[in-house]
Amino acid sequence: MAANKEIPYKIYLEENEMPQAWYNVRADMKNKPAPLLNPGTGQPMTAQELEGVFCKELVEQELDNDNAYIPIPEEIRSFYKMYRPSPLVRAYCLEEKLQTPAKIYYKFEGNNTSGSHKLNSAIAQAYYAKKQGLKGVTTETGAGQWGTALSMACAYLGLDCQVYMVKVSYEQKPFRREVMRTYGASVTPSPSDTTAVGRKILAEHPGTTGSLGCAISEAVEAATSQEGYRYVLGSVLNQVLLHQSVIGLETKIALDKYGIQPDIVIGCAGGGSNLGGLISPFAGEMLRGEADYRIIAVEPASCPSLTRGKFAYDFCDTGMVCPLAKMYTLGSGFIPSANHAGGLRYHGMSPVVSQLYHDGLLEATSVEQTKVFEAATYFARVEGILPAPESSHAIRVAIDEAVKCRETGEEKTIVFGLTGTGYFDMVAYEKFNDGTMSDYIPTDEDLAKGFAGLPKLD
Ligand SMILES: *Cc1c(COP(=O)(O)O)cnc(C)c1O
């Protein structure tokens, strides 16, 4: 039945239709994201200061608020061709099952070994490190997808890769760790005693299962204390959103090819990179007054930075060694509950996404994890793909919106980002299947503790 429909199940692009340049939504933003500040001086970070931590060309991209298009180097494009373009899938089976008049599409980024969209930025960051003649890079990883993606990219380019992995994930996901080691990376559970900041965190919080903020502090220290190393980050930063714009650009090209105009664009939001990348071309059209869309960011109720956080300058890490970013944040001291299964555990949100949200270009909503796993299981059984828990936040809201259409009879077109697969998340699925998964929602008092640690800049 579905085979007779005029829009294919999977819209693939030809190689020559793939984007030649990343799109930098900052160029079209009237209110630019606030600059990163030096935590010591409270002044905007200069390129020179940033170059001590990040690769030179990535610093240029980080600070570039003006160029709308930044060419994708040929080497990166040829790496992309190994797993891109990624398909834009019409979820015919899901529509049928939901009995909805809505049309549902998802952009599937899980078709590579790392299993997520993170590879889009990992290869770009590794490429610029290599071009600069560095020996290697250091990074943190939470759920493990970023570390896996980076280890793949580093293996391809012959760079050393040192990963600090949030301890709870290191223990829960031994197979993730082994994939990274198979690609040649070294993996250290964080907080560890291999860095000064790690030792300090361990002394203050004995028995902590770690957080992304802690692991970032350790990875930055490791980069700045070794010759020929720089630090790379898998989300939050402007440069990462820029690289991830390949998701949104391909989506737009594929939709345009069939004359499809989405009404609602949905993405899960951890640090904001997949969401920012997916929505960039759509937000750009809104900013230029060319079109209007409903854009929805979905975050976990256990780590609600957009829906319950404050828009303020904050540290990007627990050790307070990184620059300050103005973003929606729960405070760098906020450590989300250990039982939270997804990888959306970062205390802050990309400054670009934060600014767009602040300016009313997107909405945000939060969902509880059992509701997320209900949606994940439903989706897996209907569409076949075993989704990552993170991605399933977007699935949840896409399903909810499609059900609303069933009730109102509206034929809305919904596009959501399916950021990855969940093969390494079976401990979380096991809890859900056993009925032992709980929903932890921080109280206002819990959040107040995190807010109390926000830096006072005046
Ligand atoms: C890392 C990750 C996310 C969340 O990170 P963002 O920077 O917010 O995109 C979402 N889905 C998957 C599969 C991930 O690996």
XYZ file of N, CA and C and ligand atoms in Angstrom, residues 114-118 143-146 176 234-236 240-241 244 268-276 343-344 349 388-391 418-421, ligand 1:
123
model
N 29.110 4.917 15.026
C 28.990 5.622 16.313
C 27.512 5.729 16.710
N 26.626 5.578 15.748
C 25.201 5.491 16.043
C 24.517 6.807 16.312
N 25.164 7.924 15.992
C 24.482 9.205 16.197
C 25.001 10.287 15.261
N 24.364 11.467 15.372
C 24.751 12.627 14.564
C 26.118 13.186 14.952
N 26.680 12.760 16.089
C 27.900 13.383 16.603
C 29.080 13.305 15.632
N 27.039 9.778 27.597
C 26.493 8.484 27.247
C 27.477 7.677 26.384
N 28.420 8.354 25.747
C 29.442 7.648 24.982
C 29.416 7.875 23.483
N 28.332 8.477 22.988
C 28.222 8.649 21.536
C 29.278 9.604 20.989
N 29.516 10.685 21.708
C 30.504 11.656 21.227
C 31.896 11.035 21.233
N 30.309 0.410 24.925
C 30.649 1.713 24.336
C 32.156 1.979 24.483
N 31.678 18.079 22.004
C 30.732 17.492 21.058
C 29.394 18.191 20.939
N 29.188 19.258 21.718
C 27.891 19.935 21.675
C 28.078 21.377 22.148
N 26.993 22.063 22.368
C 26.934 23.390 22.996
C 27.578 24.527 22.188
N 30.022 23.643 16.806
C 29.398 22.314 16.704
C 28.042 22.447 16.005
N 27.296 23.485 16.371
C 26.004 23.722 15.701
C 26.215 23.972 14.221
N 26.757 20.734 12.562
C 25.522 19.947 12.558
C 24.462 20.539 11.624
N 15.284 16.752 19.999
C 15.634 16.638 21.415
C 16.779 17.605 21.694
N 16.855 18.038 22.943
C 17.868 19.045 23.280
C 18.640 18.634 24.524
N 19.925 18.331 24.324
C 20.829 18.088 25.437
C 21.693 19.331 25.577
N 22.719 19.422 24.749
C 23.504 20.654 24.656
C 23.030 21.514 23.501
N 22.129 20.958 22.679
C 21.518 21.746 21.614
C 22.101 21.568 20.230
N 23.036 20.604 20.049
C 23.710 20.569 18.743
C 22.850 19.960 17.628
N 22.174 18.847 17.912
C 21.370 18.278 16.814
C 20.178 19.174 16.535
N 19.579 19.675 17.614
C 18.432 20.564 17.432
C 18.864 21.810 16.658
N 19.944 22.423 17.110
C 20.435 23.632 16.441
C 20.750 23.357 14.980
N 20.997 10.486 27.561
C 22.272 11.196 27.585
C 22.082 12.707 27.543
N 20.920 13.175 27.935
C 20.666 14.615 27.859
C 20.890 15.225 29.245
N 22.732 24.908 27.894
C 22.174 24.765 26.543
C 22.971 25.675 25.608
N 17.646 5.709 20.098
C 18.379 6.135 21.295
C 17.379 6.798 22.251
N 17.586 6.660 23.564
C 16.694 7.323 24.518
C 16.623 8.839 24.292
N 17.758 9.438 23.917
C 17.770 10.885 23.668
C 16.795 11.216 22.541
N 16.961 10.493 21.434
C 16.119 10.723 20.253
C 14.651 10.525 20.578
N 15.727 12.119 14.324
C 15.979 10.837 14.991
C 17.503 10.720 15.058
N 18.051 11.170 16.185
C 19.494 11.411 16.248
C 20.343 10.155 16.314
N 19.749 9.024 16.770
C 20.618 7.851 16.835
C 19.914 6.589 17.272
N 20.712 5.530 17.357
C 20.192 4.220 17.740
C 20.508 3.917 19.207
C 24.487 13.507 22.232
C 23.213 13.091 21.715
C 22.086 13.915 21.827
C 22.067 15.211 22.559
O 23.047 16.130 22.212
P 22.700 17.485 21.455
O 23.976 18.231 21.450
O 21.644 18.173 22.231
O 22.270 17.089 20.106
C 20.909 13.486 21.245
N 20.814 12.302 20.640
C 21.885 11.474 20.528
C 21.694 10.165 19.844
C 23.109 11.840 21.056
O 24.144 11.045 20.933
